[in-house]
């Protein structure tokens, strides 16, 4: 096969995870890096997040999304890391061959290691199958954010938001500030999906009503959406008969979850877990395909860009070590968890001397609980009290002690 180029490390995606992982790999001794981004500029989803609240952990500053991205882009450029924008990767094989389309043509390159950092996309009406007509005026919250913040387009006057995910909450505030009316935020669960700080700062501070255990059961309108039926749901999330009421709106925003963009990963034979929609990885963020690593929102949905960047930093470190030493894989142990936990990442622990970061989400809100992490001999590796745990919060713990067996995460 005739390759256009051989590269030590290719990073796919130029969002906070891609930028952070490329910077980390470079700082850990890899010079030959190529970062590929399909958009015209670097920064990923941060470019449309013009609100503040970014960078509090990583930069100890309260930044807007574009300011956060710019800091990483500046560092990438200072370190002379090569990148191409307008470069869409369309194929990846398990031998780490990549095909991408760029304005200079169709390219085929071969890498020693690849880091997947493609982010995620939003769930649409199709994904949640809302019955009714098919009028215009229905957007995912992130698309609305792009139209309003980057393209200066007014998307409607009277907006109803389905789902209390962070993007929907942020858009409720944004559209209010732009002079639009928010008819309400409706959430099918009996608790919110977004961060507490966003409930306070985006809804409560603007007196925007939030309705829990409620969902859109039907969409009405010819040409443009005219309103929706809202139904209360029971404990199995099924609409309760005769609970429905009509609510007028000319725009419906969906903030009903994110899906990691793993189509390329699957082409390469990367195993995907149903729990997160992300790759199955070990504690070095390496997938089942040797030399292919995954980080950021393509691995698991992070509620903060800082967490995506920090995870990506570790992926860059491990990818650099892999390229330099082609280290053999040591024993791998499984991470198991109790039924109160929705998922834990990574899926396996590689036996080595590095501290291991495990992140997890809980299924339902819980108060005054204790997390216990045990090994197979029932030795307690971590014991931590939580006054409350929320499904919207990604919890991270560090295992400092060397692990030499499967481990189990339990909530008591
Ligand atoms: C609307 C919204 C609001 C948010 N608000 C906050 C907030 O207030 N505070 C906070 O800390 N976090 C916030 N977040 C979360 C934060 O933005 C994400 O956690 C972070 O952007 C994830 O980084 P990433 O690099 O994994 O993904 P992304 O930022 O999505 O970057 C992925 C990049 O990969 C590129 N890509 C994908 N496929 C390909 C391909 N085949 N070829 C080439 N390039 C490809 C994409 O174009 C994109 O640029 C928000 C997220 C969203 C969606």
Short mmCIF file of C-alpha atoms and ligand atoms in Angstrom, two decimals:
data_model
loop_
_atom_site.label_atom_id
_atom_site.label_comp_id
_atom_site.label_asym_id
_atom_site.label_seq_id
_atom_site.Cartn_x
_atom_site.Cartn_y
_atom_site.Cartn_z
CA UNK A 1 0.00 0.00 0.00
CA UNK A 2 1.28 3.47 -0.84
CA UNK A 3 1.01 5.78 2.13
CA UNK A 4 1.12 9.58 1.85
CA UNK A 5 2.89 9.75 5.17
CA UNK A 6 4.11 7.75 8.18
CA UNK A 7 3.49 9.38 11.56
CA UNK A 8 4.33 8.29 15.11
CA UNK A 9 1.06 9.52 16.60
CA UNK A 10 -2.21 10.62 15.03
CA UNK A 11 -4.83 12.35 17.18
CA UNK A 12 -8.34 12.38 15.72
CA UNK A 13 -10.30 15.42 16.90
CA UNK A 14 -9.19 18.91 17.88
CA UNK A 15 -11.48 19.59 20.85
CA UNK A 16 -10.17 19.99 24.40
CA UNK A 17 -9.41 16.25 24.62
CA UNK A 18 -7.53 16.11 21.29
CA UNK A 19 -5.56 19.28 22.06
CA UNK A 20 -4.68 18.16 25.58
CA UNK A 21 -3.63 14.67 24.52
CA UNK A 22 -1.41 15.95 21.68
CA UNK A 23 0.27 18.45 24.06
CA UNK A 24 0.83 15.72 26.63
CA UNK A 25 2.30 13.27 24.10
CA UNK A 26 4.68 15.98 22.87
CA UNK A 27 5.76 16.83 26.42
CA UNK A 28 6.39 13.14 26.99
CA UNK A 29 8.86 12.88 24.15
CA UNK A 30 6.88 12.33 20.92
CA UNK A 31 7.82 14.83 18.21
CA UNK A 32 6.11 13.32 15.20
CA UNK A 33 2.43 14.06 15.91
CA UNK A 34 -0.40 14.91 13.52
CA UNK A 35 -3.73 16.15 14.86
CA UNK A 36 -6.67 15.98 12.44
CA UNK A 37 -9.80 18.09 12.90
CA UNK A 38 -12.76 18.02 10.52
CA UNK A 39 -13.95 21.57 11.31
CA UNK A 40 -12.33 24.73 9.94
CA UNK A 41 -10.88 25.61 13.33
CA UNK A 42 -9.60 23.84 16.43
CA UNK A 43 -11.44 23.91 19.77
CA UNK A 44 -14.29 21.42 19.27
CA UNK A 45 -17.59 22.08 20.98
CA UNK A 46 -15.96 24.81 23.11
CA UNK A 47 -16.17 27.27 20.21
CA UNK A 48 -19.94 27.55 20.55
CA UNK A 49 -19.95 27.61 24.39
CA UNK A 50 -19.61 31.37 24.83
CA UNK A 51 -20.74 31.23 28.47
CA UNK A 52 -18.22 31.09 31.30
CA UNK A 53 -17.64 28.29 33.84
CA UNK A 54 -14.80 26.52 32.02
CA UNK A 55 -11.31 25.88 33.34
CA UNK A 56 -11.91 26.18 37.09
CA UNK A 57 -9.98 22.94 37.80
CA UNK A 58 -7.35 22.94 35.07
CA UNK A 59 -6.48 26.62 34.73
CA UNK A 60 -7.88 27.80 38.11
CA UNK A 61 -9.66 30.50 36.11
CA UNK A 62 -13.26 31.10 35.10
CA UNK A 63 -13.08 31.08 31.30
CA UNK A 64 -15.53 31.02 28.41
CA UNK A 65 -15.34 28.01 26.06
CA UNK A 66 -13.43 29.90 23.31
CA UNK A 67 -10.98 31.34 25.90
CA UNK A 68 -10.34 27.84 27.24
CA UNK A 69 -9.77 26.45 23.74
CA UNK A 70 -7.46 29.33 22.84
CA UNK A 71 -5.18 28.56 25.79
CA UNK A 72 -4.79 24.98 24.54
CA UNK A 73 -4.39 26.07 20.89
CA UNK A 74 -1.67 28.55 21.89
CA UNK A 75 0.22 25.81 23.71
CA UNK A 76 -0.16 23.43 20.75
CA UNK A 77 1.35 26.07 18.48
CA UNK A 78 4.14 26.97 20.93
CA UNK A 79 5.10 23.29 21.01
CA UNK A 80 5.10 23.15 17.18
CA UNK A 81 2.65 20.28 17.02
CA UNK A 82 1.40 19.67 13.46
CA UNK A 83 -2.31 19.81 12.82
CA UNK A 84 -4.69 19.98 9.90
CA UNK A 85 -8.15 21.49 10.06
CA UNK A 86 -10.86 20.75 7.47
CA UNK A 87 -9.48 17.20 7.62
CA UNK A 88 -12.20 14.60 8.11
CA UNK A 89 -10.98 11.12 9.00
CA UNK A 90 -13.18 8.66 7.14
CA UNK A 91 -11.52 5.34 7.87
CA UNK A 92 -9.32 3.71 10.49
CA UNK A 93 -8.02 0.15 10.49
CA UNK A 94 -6.66 -1.97 13.28
CA UNK A 95 -3.21 -1.68 11.68
CA UNK A 96 -3.53 2.06 12.39
CA UNK A 97 -3.96 3.13 8.77
CA UNK A 98 -6.04 6.28 8.45
CA UNK A 99 -7.84 7.75 5.47
CA UNK A 100 -8.85 11.38 5.56
CA UNK A 101 -10.30 13.96 3.22
CA UNK A 102 -8.66 17.36 3.08
CA UNK A 103 -8.84 20.24 0.60
CA UNK A 104 -5.51 18.99 -0.77
CA UNK A 105 -7.10 15.62 -1.53
CA UNK A 106 -7.72 12.15 -0.21
CA UNK A 107 -4.86 10.99 2.03
CA UNK A 108 -3.77 7.65 3.42
CA UNK A 109 -1.39 7.64 6.37
CA UNK A 110 0.01 5.06 8.75
CA UNK A 111 0.63 5.67 12.44
CA UNK A 112 2.42 3.85 15.22
CA UNK A 113 -0.34 4.91 17.64
CA UNK A 114 -3.70 6.63 17.34
CA UNK A 115 -5.63 8.57 19.98
CA UNK A 116 -9.38 8.75 19.45
CA UNK A 117 -10.76 12.14 20.61
CA UNK A 118 -13.81 12.60 18.35
CA UNK A 119 -16.21 13.84 21.02
CA UNK A 120 -19.92 13.09 20.91
CA UNK A 121 -23.16 14.07 19.19
CA UNK A 122 -26.63 14.78 20.55
CA UNK A 123 -29.57 12.42 20.67
CA UNK A 124 -32.30 13.56 18.31
CA UNK A 125 -36.09 13.19 18.03
CA UNK A 126 -35.39 10.05 16.01
CA UNK A 127 -33.44 8.53 18.93
CA UNK A 128 -36.24 9.08 21.45
CA UNK A 129 -39.12 8.54 18.97
CA UNK A 130 -41.65 11.23 19.89
CA UNK A 131 -44.93 10.67 18.00
CA UNK A 132 -46.68 13.43 16.06
CA UNK A 133 -46.30 15.52 12.95
CA UNK A 134 -42.93 16.50 11.51
CA UNK A 135 -42.94 20.32 11.51
CA UNK A 136 -39.92 22.62 11.51
CA UNK A 137 -38.76 24.31 14.73
CA UNK A 138 -37.37 21.20 16.43
CA UNK A 139 -33.68 21.40 17.30
CA UNK A 140 -31.21 19.65 19.52
CA UNK A 141 -29.96 22.10 22.17
CA UNK A 142 -26.38 22.07 20.83
CA UNK A 143 -27.57 22.83 17.27
CA UNK A 144 -29.62 25.73 18.65
CA UNK A 145 -26.52 26.89 20.54
CA UNK A 146 -24.52 26.83 17.31
CA UNK A 147 -27.21 28.75 15.38
CA UNK A 148 -27.64 31.41 18.07
CA UNK A 149 -24.06 31.86 19.26
CA UNK A 150 -22.09 31.38 16.05
CA UNK A 151 -24.54 32.22 13.27
CA UNK A 152 -26.63 34.93 14.97
CA UNK A 153 -29.91 33.23 13.99
CA UNK A 154 -33.10 33.70 16.01
CA UNK A 155 -34.56 30.23 16.38
CA UNK A 156 -38.05 31.13 17.70
CA UNK A 157 -40.04 33.14 20.23
CA UNK A 158 -41.66 30.69 22.62
CA UNK A 159 -39.41 27.75 23.37
CA UNK A 160 -40.11 24.51 25.20
CA UNK A 161 -37.13 22.44 26.32
CA UNK A 162 -37.34 18.68 26.71
CA UNK A 163 -34.65 17.23 28.97
CA UNK A 164 -32.68 18.85 31.78
CA UNK A 165 -29.20 18.04 30.44
CA UNK A 166 -26.60 20.77 30.85
CA UNK A 167 -26.82 22.00 27.25
CA UNK A 168 -30.60 22.51 27.55
CA UNK A 169 -30.18 24.38 30.84
CA UNK A 170 -27.48 26.61 29.39
CA UNK A 171 -29.66 27.31 26.36
CA UNK A 172 -32.65 28.16 28.57
CA UNK A 173 -30.59 30.99 30.06
CA UNK A 174 -29.03 31.99 26.75
CA UNK A 175 -32.35 32.26 24.91
CA UNK A 176 -33.89 34.20 27.83
CA UNK A 177 -31.02 36.67 27.61
CA UNK A 178 -31.72 36.95 23.85
CA UNK A 179 -35.32 37.99 24.63
CA UNK A 180 -37.10 34.67 23.97
CA UNK A 181 -39.66 33.10 26.29
CA UNK A 182 -38.97 29.67 27.78
CA UNK A 183 -42.29 27.84 28.16
CA UNK A 184 -40.61 25.43 30.58
CA UNK A 185 -38.03 22.69 30.92
CA UNK A 186 -39.56 19.20 31.09
CA UNK A 187 -37.65 16.21 32.42
CA UNK A 188 -38.85 12.60 32.28
CA UNK A 189 -36.88 11.53 35.36
CA UNK A 190 -37.84 12.52 38.91
CA UNK A 191 -34.46 14.27 39.22
CA UNK A 192 -32.49 16.56 36.94
CA UNK A 193 -29.88 15.40 34.43
CA UNK A 194 -27.73 18.53 34.56
CA UNK A 195 -25.30 19.84 37.14
CA UNK A 196 -26.75 21.51 40.26
CA UNK A 197 -24.86 24.71 39.48
CA UNK A 198 -26.61 24.92 36.10
CA UNK A 199 -30.07 24.37 37.67
CA UNK A 200 -29.36 27.31 39.98
CA UNK A 201 -27.59 29.63 37.55
CA UNK A 202 -29.60 28.89 34.40
CA UNK A 203 -33.14 28.15 35.64
CA UNK A 204 -33.71 29.37 39.21
CA UNK A 205 -31.89 32.69 38.72
CA UNK A 206 -34.16 33.42 35.72
CA UNK A 207 -37.40 31.98 37.20
CA UNK A 208 -37.63 29.40 34.41
CA UNK A 209 -40.02 26.61 35.45
CA UNK A 210 -38.77 23.03 35.66
CA UNK A 211 -41.24 20.11 35.53
CA UNK A 212 -39.96 16.70 36.64
CA UNK A 213 -41.51 13.28 35.80
CA UNK A 214 -42.95 14.84 32.63
CA UNK A 215 -42.36 14.28 28.93
CA UNK A 216 -43.52 15.32 25.46
CA UNK A 217 -46.00 12.68 24.29
CA UNK A 218 -46.99 14.24 20.95
CA UNK A 219 -45.87 17.04 18.64
CA UNK A 220 -48.43 19.20 16.76
CA UNK A 221 -48.09 21.63 13.87
CA UNK A 222 -48.14 21.87 10.10
CA UNK A 223 -45.12 23.58 8.60
CA UNK A 224 -44.00 25.00 11.97
CA UNK A 225 -44.46 23.39 15.39
CA UNK A 226 -47.53 24.85 17.20
CA UNK A 227 -47.34 22.99 20.50
CA UNK A 228 -46.86 19.67 22.24
CA UNK A 229 -48.75 17.41 24.59
CA UNK A 230 -47.02 17.03 27.95
CA UNK A 231 -47.78 13.92 30.01
CA UNK A 232 -46.80 12.99 33.55
CA UNK A 233 -44.96 9.66 33.75
CA UNK A 234 -45.17 6.83 36.28
CA UNK A 235 -42.23 5.14 38.03
CA UNK A 236 -41.56 3.05 34.89
CA UNK A 237 -41.37 6.30 32.87
CA UNK A 238 -44.62 5.43 31.01
CA UNK A 239 -47.01 8.37 30.36
CA UNK A 240 -49.98 8.33 32.78
CA UNK A 241 -53.32 8.15 30.94
CA UNK A 242 -55.36 11.41 31.02
CA UNK A 243 -52.45 13.35 32.55
CA UNK A 244 -51.75 15.05 29.22
CA UNK A 245 -52.08 18.77 28.62
CA UNK A 246 -51.38 20.88 25.55
CA UNK A 247 -48.58 23.44 25.84
CA UNK A 248 -48.13 26.05 23.13
CA UNK A 249 -44.67 26.62 21.67
CA UNK A 250 -43.13 27.57 18.33
CA UNK A 251 -39.83 25.82 19.02
CA UNK A 252 -38.87 22.57 20.75
CA UNK A 253 -35.32 22.03 22.00
CA UNK A 254 -34.14 18.53 22.83
CA UNK A 255 -31.52 18.07 25.53
CA UNK A 256 -31.90 14.34 25.93
CA UNK A 257 -28.41 12.93 26.04
CA UNK A 258 -25.19 12.58 24.10
CA UNK A 259 -23.78 9.70 22.06
CA UNK A 260 -19.99 9.16 21.74
CA UNK A 261 -18.99 9.31 18.04
CA UNK A 262 -17.45 5.88 17.70
CA UNK A 263 -18.19 4.96 14.07
CA UNK A 264 -14.48 5.17 13.19
CA UNK A 265 -13.49 3.23 16.31
CA UNK A 266 -15.85 0.41 15.32
CA UNK A 267 -14.33 0.28 11.82
CA UNK A 268 -10.96 -0.41 13.46
CA UNK A 269 -12.45 -3.22 15.53
CA UNK A 270 -12.46 -1.28 18.81
CA UNK A 271 -14.86 -2.89 21.29
CA UNK A 272 -17.61 -0.57 22.54
CA UNK A 273 -19.39 -0.93 25.86
CA UNK A 274 -23.18 -0.59 26.06
CA UNK A 275 -22.87 1.20 29.40
CA UNK A 276 -21.30 4.37 27.97
CA UNK A 277 -21.28 3.97 24.18
CA UNK A 278 -17.51 4.50 24.52
CA UNK A 279 -14.59 2.13 23.95
CA UNK A 280 -13.68 -0.64 26.35
CA UNK A 281 -10.36 0.60 27.76
CA UNK A 282 -7.81 -0.33 30.37
CA UNK A 283 -6.37 2.00 32.99
CA UNK A 284 -3.88 3.28 30.39
CA UNK A 285 -6.86 4.29 28.20
CA UNK A 286 -5.76 1.76 25.59
CA UNK A 287 -8.55 -0.01 23.72
CA UNK A 288 -8.60 -3.71 22.82
CA UNK A 289 -6.57 -2.76 19.72
CA UNK A 290 -2.96 -2.29 20.71
CA UNK A 291 -1.76 1.25 20.06
CA UNK A 292 -5.27 2.75 19.80
CA UNK A 293 -6.20 4.92 22.79
CA UNK A 294 -9.43 6.76 23.59
CA UNK A 295 -10.21 9.84 25.72
CA UNK A 296 -12.64 12.70 26.25
CA UNK A 297 -16.31 12.57 25.30
CA UNK A 298 -15.76 9.82 22.74
CA UNK A 299 -14.80 7.58 25.66
CA UNK A 300 -17.35 8.70 28.23
CA UNK A 301 -19.52 11.80 28.51
CA UNK A 302 -17.76 14.29 30.78
CA UNK A 303 -19.72 17.02 32.47
CA UNK A 304 -16.72 19.36 32.49
CA UNK A 305 -14.22 20.09 29.75
CA UNK A 306 -11.52 20.03 32.45
CA UNK A 307 -12.18 16.35 33.15
CA UNK A 308 -12.03 15.54 29.42
CA UNK A 309 -8.71 17.41 29.17
CA UNK A 310 -7.23 15.70 32.23
CA UNK A 311 -8.22 12.25 31.01
CA UNK A 312 -6.75 13.13 27.60
CA UNK A 313 -3.50 14.23 29.23
CA UNK A 314 -3.13 10.73 30.67
CA UNK A 315 -3.95 9.14 27.28
CA UNK A 316 -1.16 11.25 25.72
CA UNK A 317 1.28 10.12 28.38
CA UNK A 318 0.45 6.41 27.91
CA UNK A 319 0.44 6.66 24.10
CA UNK A 320 3.89 8.28 24.24
CA UNK A 321 5.15 5.51 26.48
CA UNK A 322 3.68 2.91 24.12
CA UNK A 323 5.38 4.47 21.08
CA UNK A 324 8.74 4.75 22.82
CA UNK A 325 8.89 1.34 24.42
CA UNK A 326 6.16 -0.77 22.76
CA UNK A 327 5.65 -2.00 26.28
CA UNK A 328 4.12 -5.43 26.54
CA UNK A 329 0.71 -5.57 28.14
CA UNK A 330 0.86 -6.82 31.67
CA UNK A 331 -1.86 -8.66 33.52
CA UNK A 332 -5.26 -7.04 33.23
CA UNK A 333 -7.84 -7.10 35.98
CA UNK A 334 -11.53 -6.34 35.64
CA UNK A 335 -13.35 -3.48 37.35
CA UNK A 336 -16.74 -4.71 38.59
CA UNK A 337 -19.42 -2.60 40.26
CA UNK A 338 -22.68 -2.96 42.19
CA UNK A 339 -26.15 -2.38 40.72
CA UNK A 340 -26.38 1.16 42.17
CA UNK A 341 -23.58 2.24 39.82
CA UNK A 342 -24.47 2.95 36.18
CA UNK A 343 -20.96 2.42 34.87
CA UNK A 344 -17.30 2.65 35.80
CA UNK A 345 -14.43 3.56 33.48
CA UNK A 346 -11.89 2.11 32.68
CA UNK A 347 -13.08 -1.46 32.31
CA UNK A 348 -9.73 -3.06 33.15
CA UNK A 349 -6.72 -2.28 35.27
CA UNK A 350 -3.28 -2.88 33.85
CA UNK A 351 -0.84 -4.07 36.48
CA UNK A 352 1.80 -1.37 36.70
CA UNK A 353 3.20 1.22 39.06
CA UNK A 354 1.00 4.12 37.93
CA UNK A 355 -1.81 5.51 40.09
CA UNK A 356 -5.15 4.48 38.61
CA UNK A 357 -8.03 6.92 38.10
CA UNK A 358 -11.49 5.32 38.08
CA UNK A 359 -14.56 7.38 37.20
CA UNK A 360 -18.13 6.30 37.73
CA UNK A 361 -21.71 7.51 37.69
CA UNK A 362 -24.49 6.49 40.00
CA UNK A 363 -27.90 5.37 38.65
CA UNK A 364 -30.14 7.31 41.05
CA UNK A 365 -29.53 10.15 43.53
CA UNK A 366 -28.33 8.86 46.91
CA UNK A 367 -27.67 10.53 50.27
CA UNK A 368 -25.15 9.69 53.03
CA UNK A 369 -23.51 6.78 51.26
CA UNK A 370 -20.08 5.18 51.43
CA UNK A 371 -18.12 4.03 48.41
CA UNK A 372 -15.94 1.01 49.11
CA UNK A 373 -13.46 -0.35 46.61
CA UNK A 374 -12.23 -3.86 47.41
CA UNK A 375 -9.91 -6.31 45.76
CA UNK A 376 -10.65 -10.02 45.41
CA UNK A 377 -9.24 -10.76 48.89
CA UNK A 378 -11.64 -8.14 50.35
CA UNK A 379 -8.81 -5.71 51.10
CA UNK A 380 -10.25 -2.21 51.13
CA UNK A 381 -8.45 -0.04 48.58
CA UNK A 382 -10.64 3.05 48.94
CA UNK A 383 -13.34 4.03 51.42
CA UNK A 384 -15.00 7.38 50.88
CA UNK A 385 -18.12 9.00 52.36
CA UNK A 386 -20.44 11.10 50.21
CA UNK A 387 -23.15 13.34 51.66
CA UNK A 388 -24.94 12.89 48.33
CA UNK A 389 -24.28 11.43 44.92
CA UNK A 390 -26.10 12.56 41.78
CA UNK A 391 -26.33 10.82 38.37
CA UNK A 392 -25.35 14.12 36.74
CA UNK A 393 -21.95 14.11 38.46
CA UNK A 394 -19.02 12.05 37.22
CA UNK A 395 -17.14 10.91 40.33
CA UNK A 396 -13.42 10.20 40.13
CA UNK A 397 -11.31 8.24 42.59
CA UNK A 398 -7.62 7.46 42.66
CA UNK A 399 -6.27 4.01 43.52
CA UNK A 400 -2.82 4.64 44.94
CA UNK A 401 -2.05 1.07 46.00
CA UNK A 402 -0.84 -1.45 43.46
CA UNK A 403 -3.73 -3.63 42.28
CA UNK A 404 -3.14 -7.33 41.67
CA UNK A 405 -6.66 -8.69 41.24
CA UNK A 406 -10.12 -7.76 39.94
CA UNK A 407 -11.70 -4.98 41.98
CA UNK A 408 -15.28 -4.27 43.02
CA UNK A 409 -16.94 -0.88 43.58
CA UNK A 410 -19.74 -0.97 46.11
CA UNK A 411 -22.09 1.75 47.41
CA UNK A 412 -23.39 1.17 50.94
C1 LIG B 1 -23.41 22.56 24.52
C2 LIG B 1 -22.38 22.19 25.52
C3 LIG B 1 -22.16 23.01 26.64
C4 LIG B 1 -21.16 22.69 27.56
N1 LIG B 1 -20.92 23.51 28.63
C5 LIG B 1 -19.86 23.24 29.47
C6 LIG B 1 -19.48 24.14 30.56
O1 LIG B 1 -20.15 25.12 30.83
N2 LIG B 1 -18.39 23.85 31.29
C7 LIG B 1 -17.64 22.74 31.04
O2 LIG B 1 -16.62 22.51 31.69
N3 LIG B 1 -17.99 21.86 30.05
C8 LIG B 1 -19.08 22.09 29.26
N4 LIG B 1 -19.40 21.23 28.24
C9 LIG B 1 -18.66 19.99 28.11
C10 LIG B 1 -17.38 20.15 27.31
O3 LIG B 1 -17.56 21.06 26.26
C11 LIG B 1 -17.01 18.79 26.79
O4 LIG B 1 -16.82 17.96 27.90
C12 LIG B 1 -15.72 18.84 25.96
O5 LIG B 1 -15.87 19.72 24.88
C13 LIG B 1 -15.40 17.44 25.43
O6 LIG B 1 -14.20 17.53 24.71
P1 LIG B 1 -13.85 16.53 23.50
O7 LIG B 1 -12.57 17.03 22.95
O8 LIG B 1 -13.95 15.15 23.99
O9 LIG B 1 -15.03 16.69 22.45
P2 LIG B 1 -15.39 17.88 21.45
O10 LIG B 1 -15.22 19.22 22.06
O11 LIG B 1 -16.74 17.55 20.92
O12 LIG B 1 -14.30 17.73 20.28
C14 LIG B 1 -14.28 16.64 19.38
C15 LIG B 1 -13.70 17.11 18.07
O13 LIG B 1 -13.47 15.99 17.23
C16 LIG B 1 -13.77 16.37 15.90
N5 LIG B 1 -14.04 15.16 15.08
C17 LIG B 1 -15.02 14.23 15.29
N6 LIG B 1 -14.97 13.27 14.36
C18 LIG B 1 -13.92 13.58 13.55
C19 LIG B 1 -13.37 12.95 12.38
N7 LIG B 1 -13.88 11.82 11.87
N8 LIG B 1 -12.29 13.54 11.80
C20 LIG B 1 -11.75 14.68 12.32
N9 LIG B 1 -12.25 15.33 13.40
C21 LIG B 1 -13.32 14.77 14.03
C22 LIG B 1 -14.99 17.27 16.07
O14 LIG B 1 -15.19 18.10 14.95
C23 LIG B 1 -14.63 18.05 17.32
O15 LIG B 1 -13.95 19.25 17.04
C24 LIG B 1 -20.41 21.52 27.34
C25 LIG B 1 -20.68 20.67 26.24
C26 LIG B 1 -21.65 20.99 25.34
C27 LIG B 1 -21.92 20.04 24.18
#
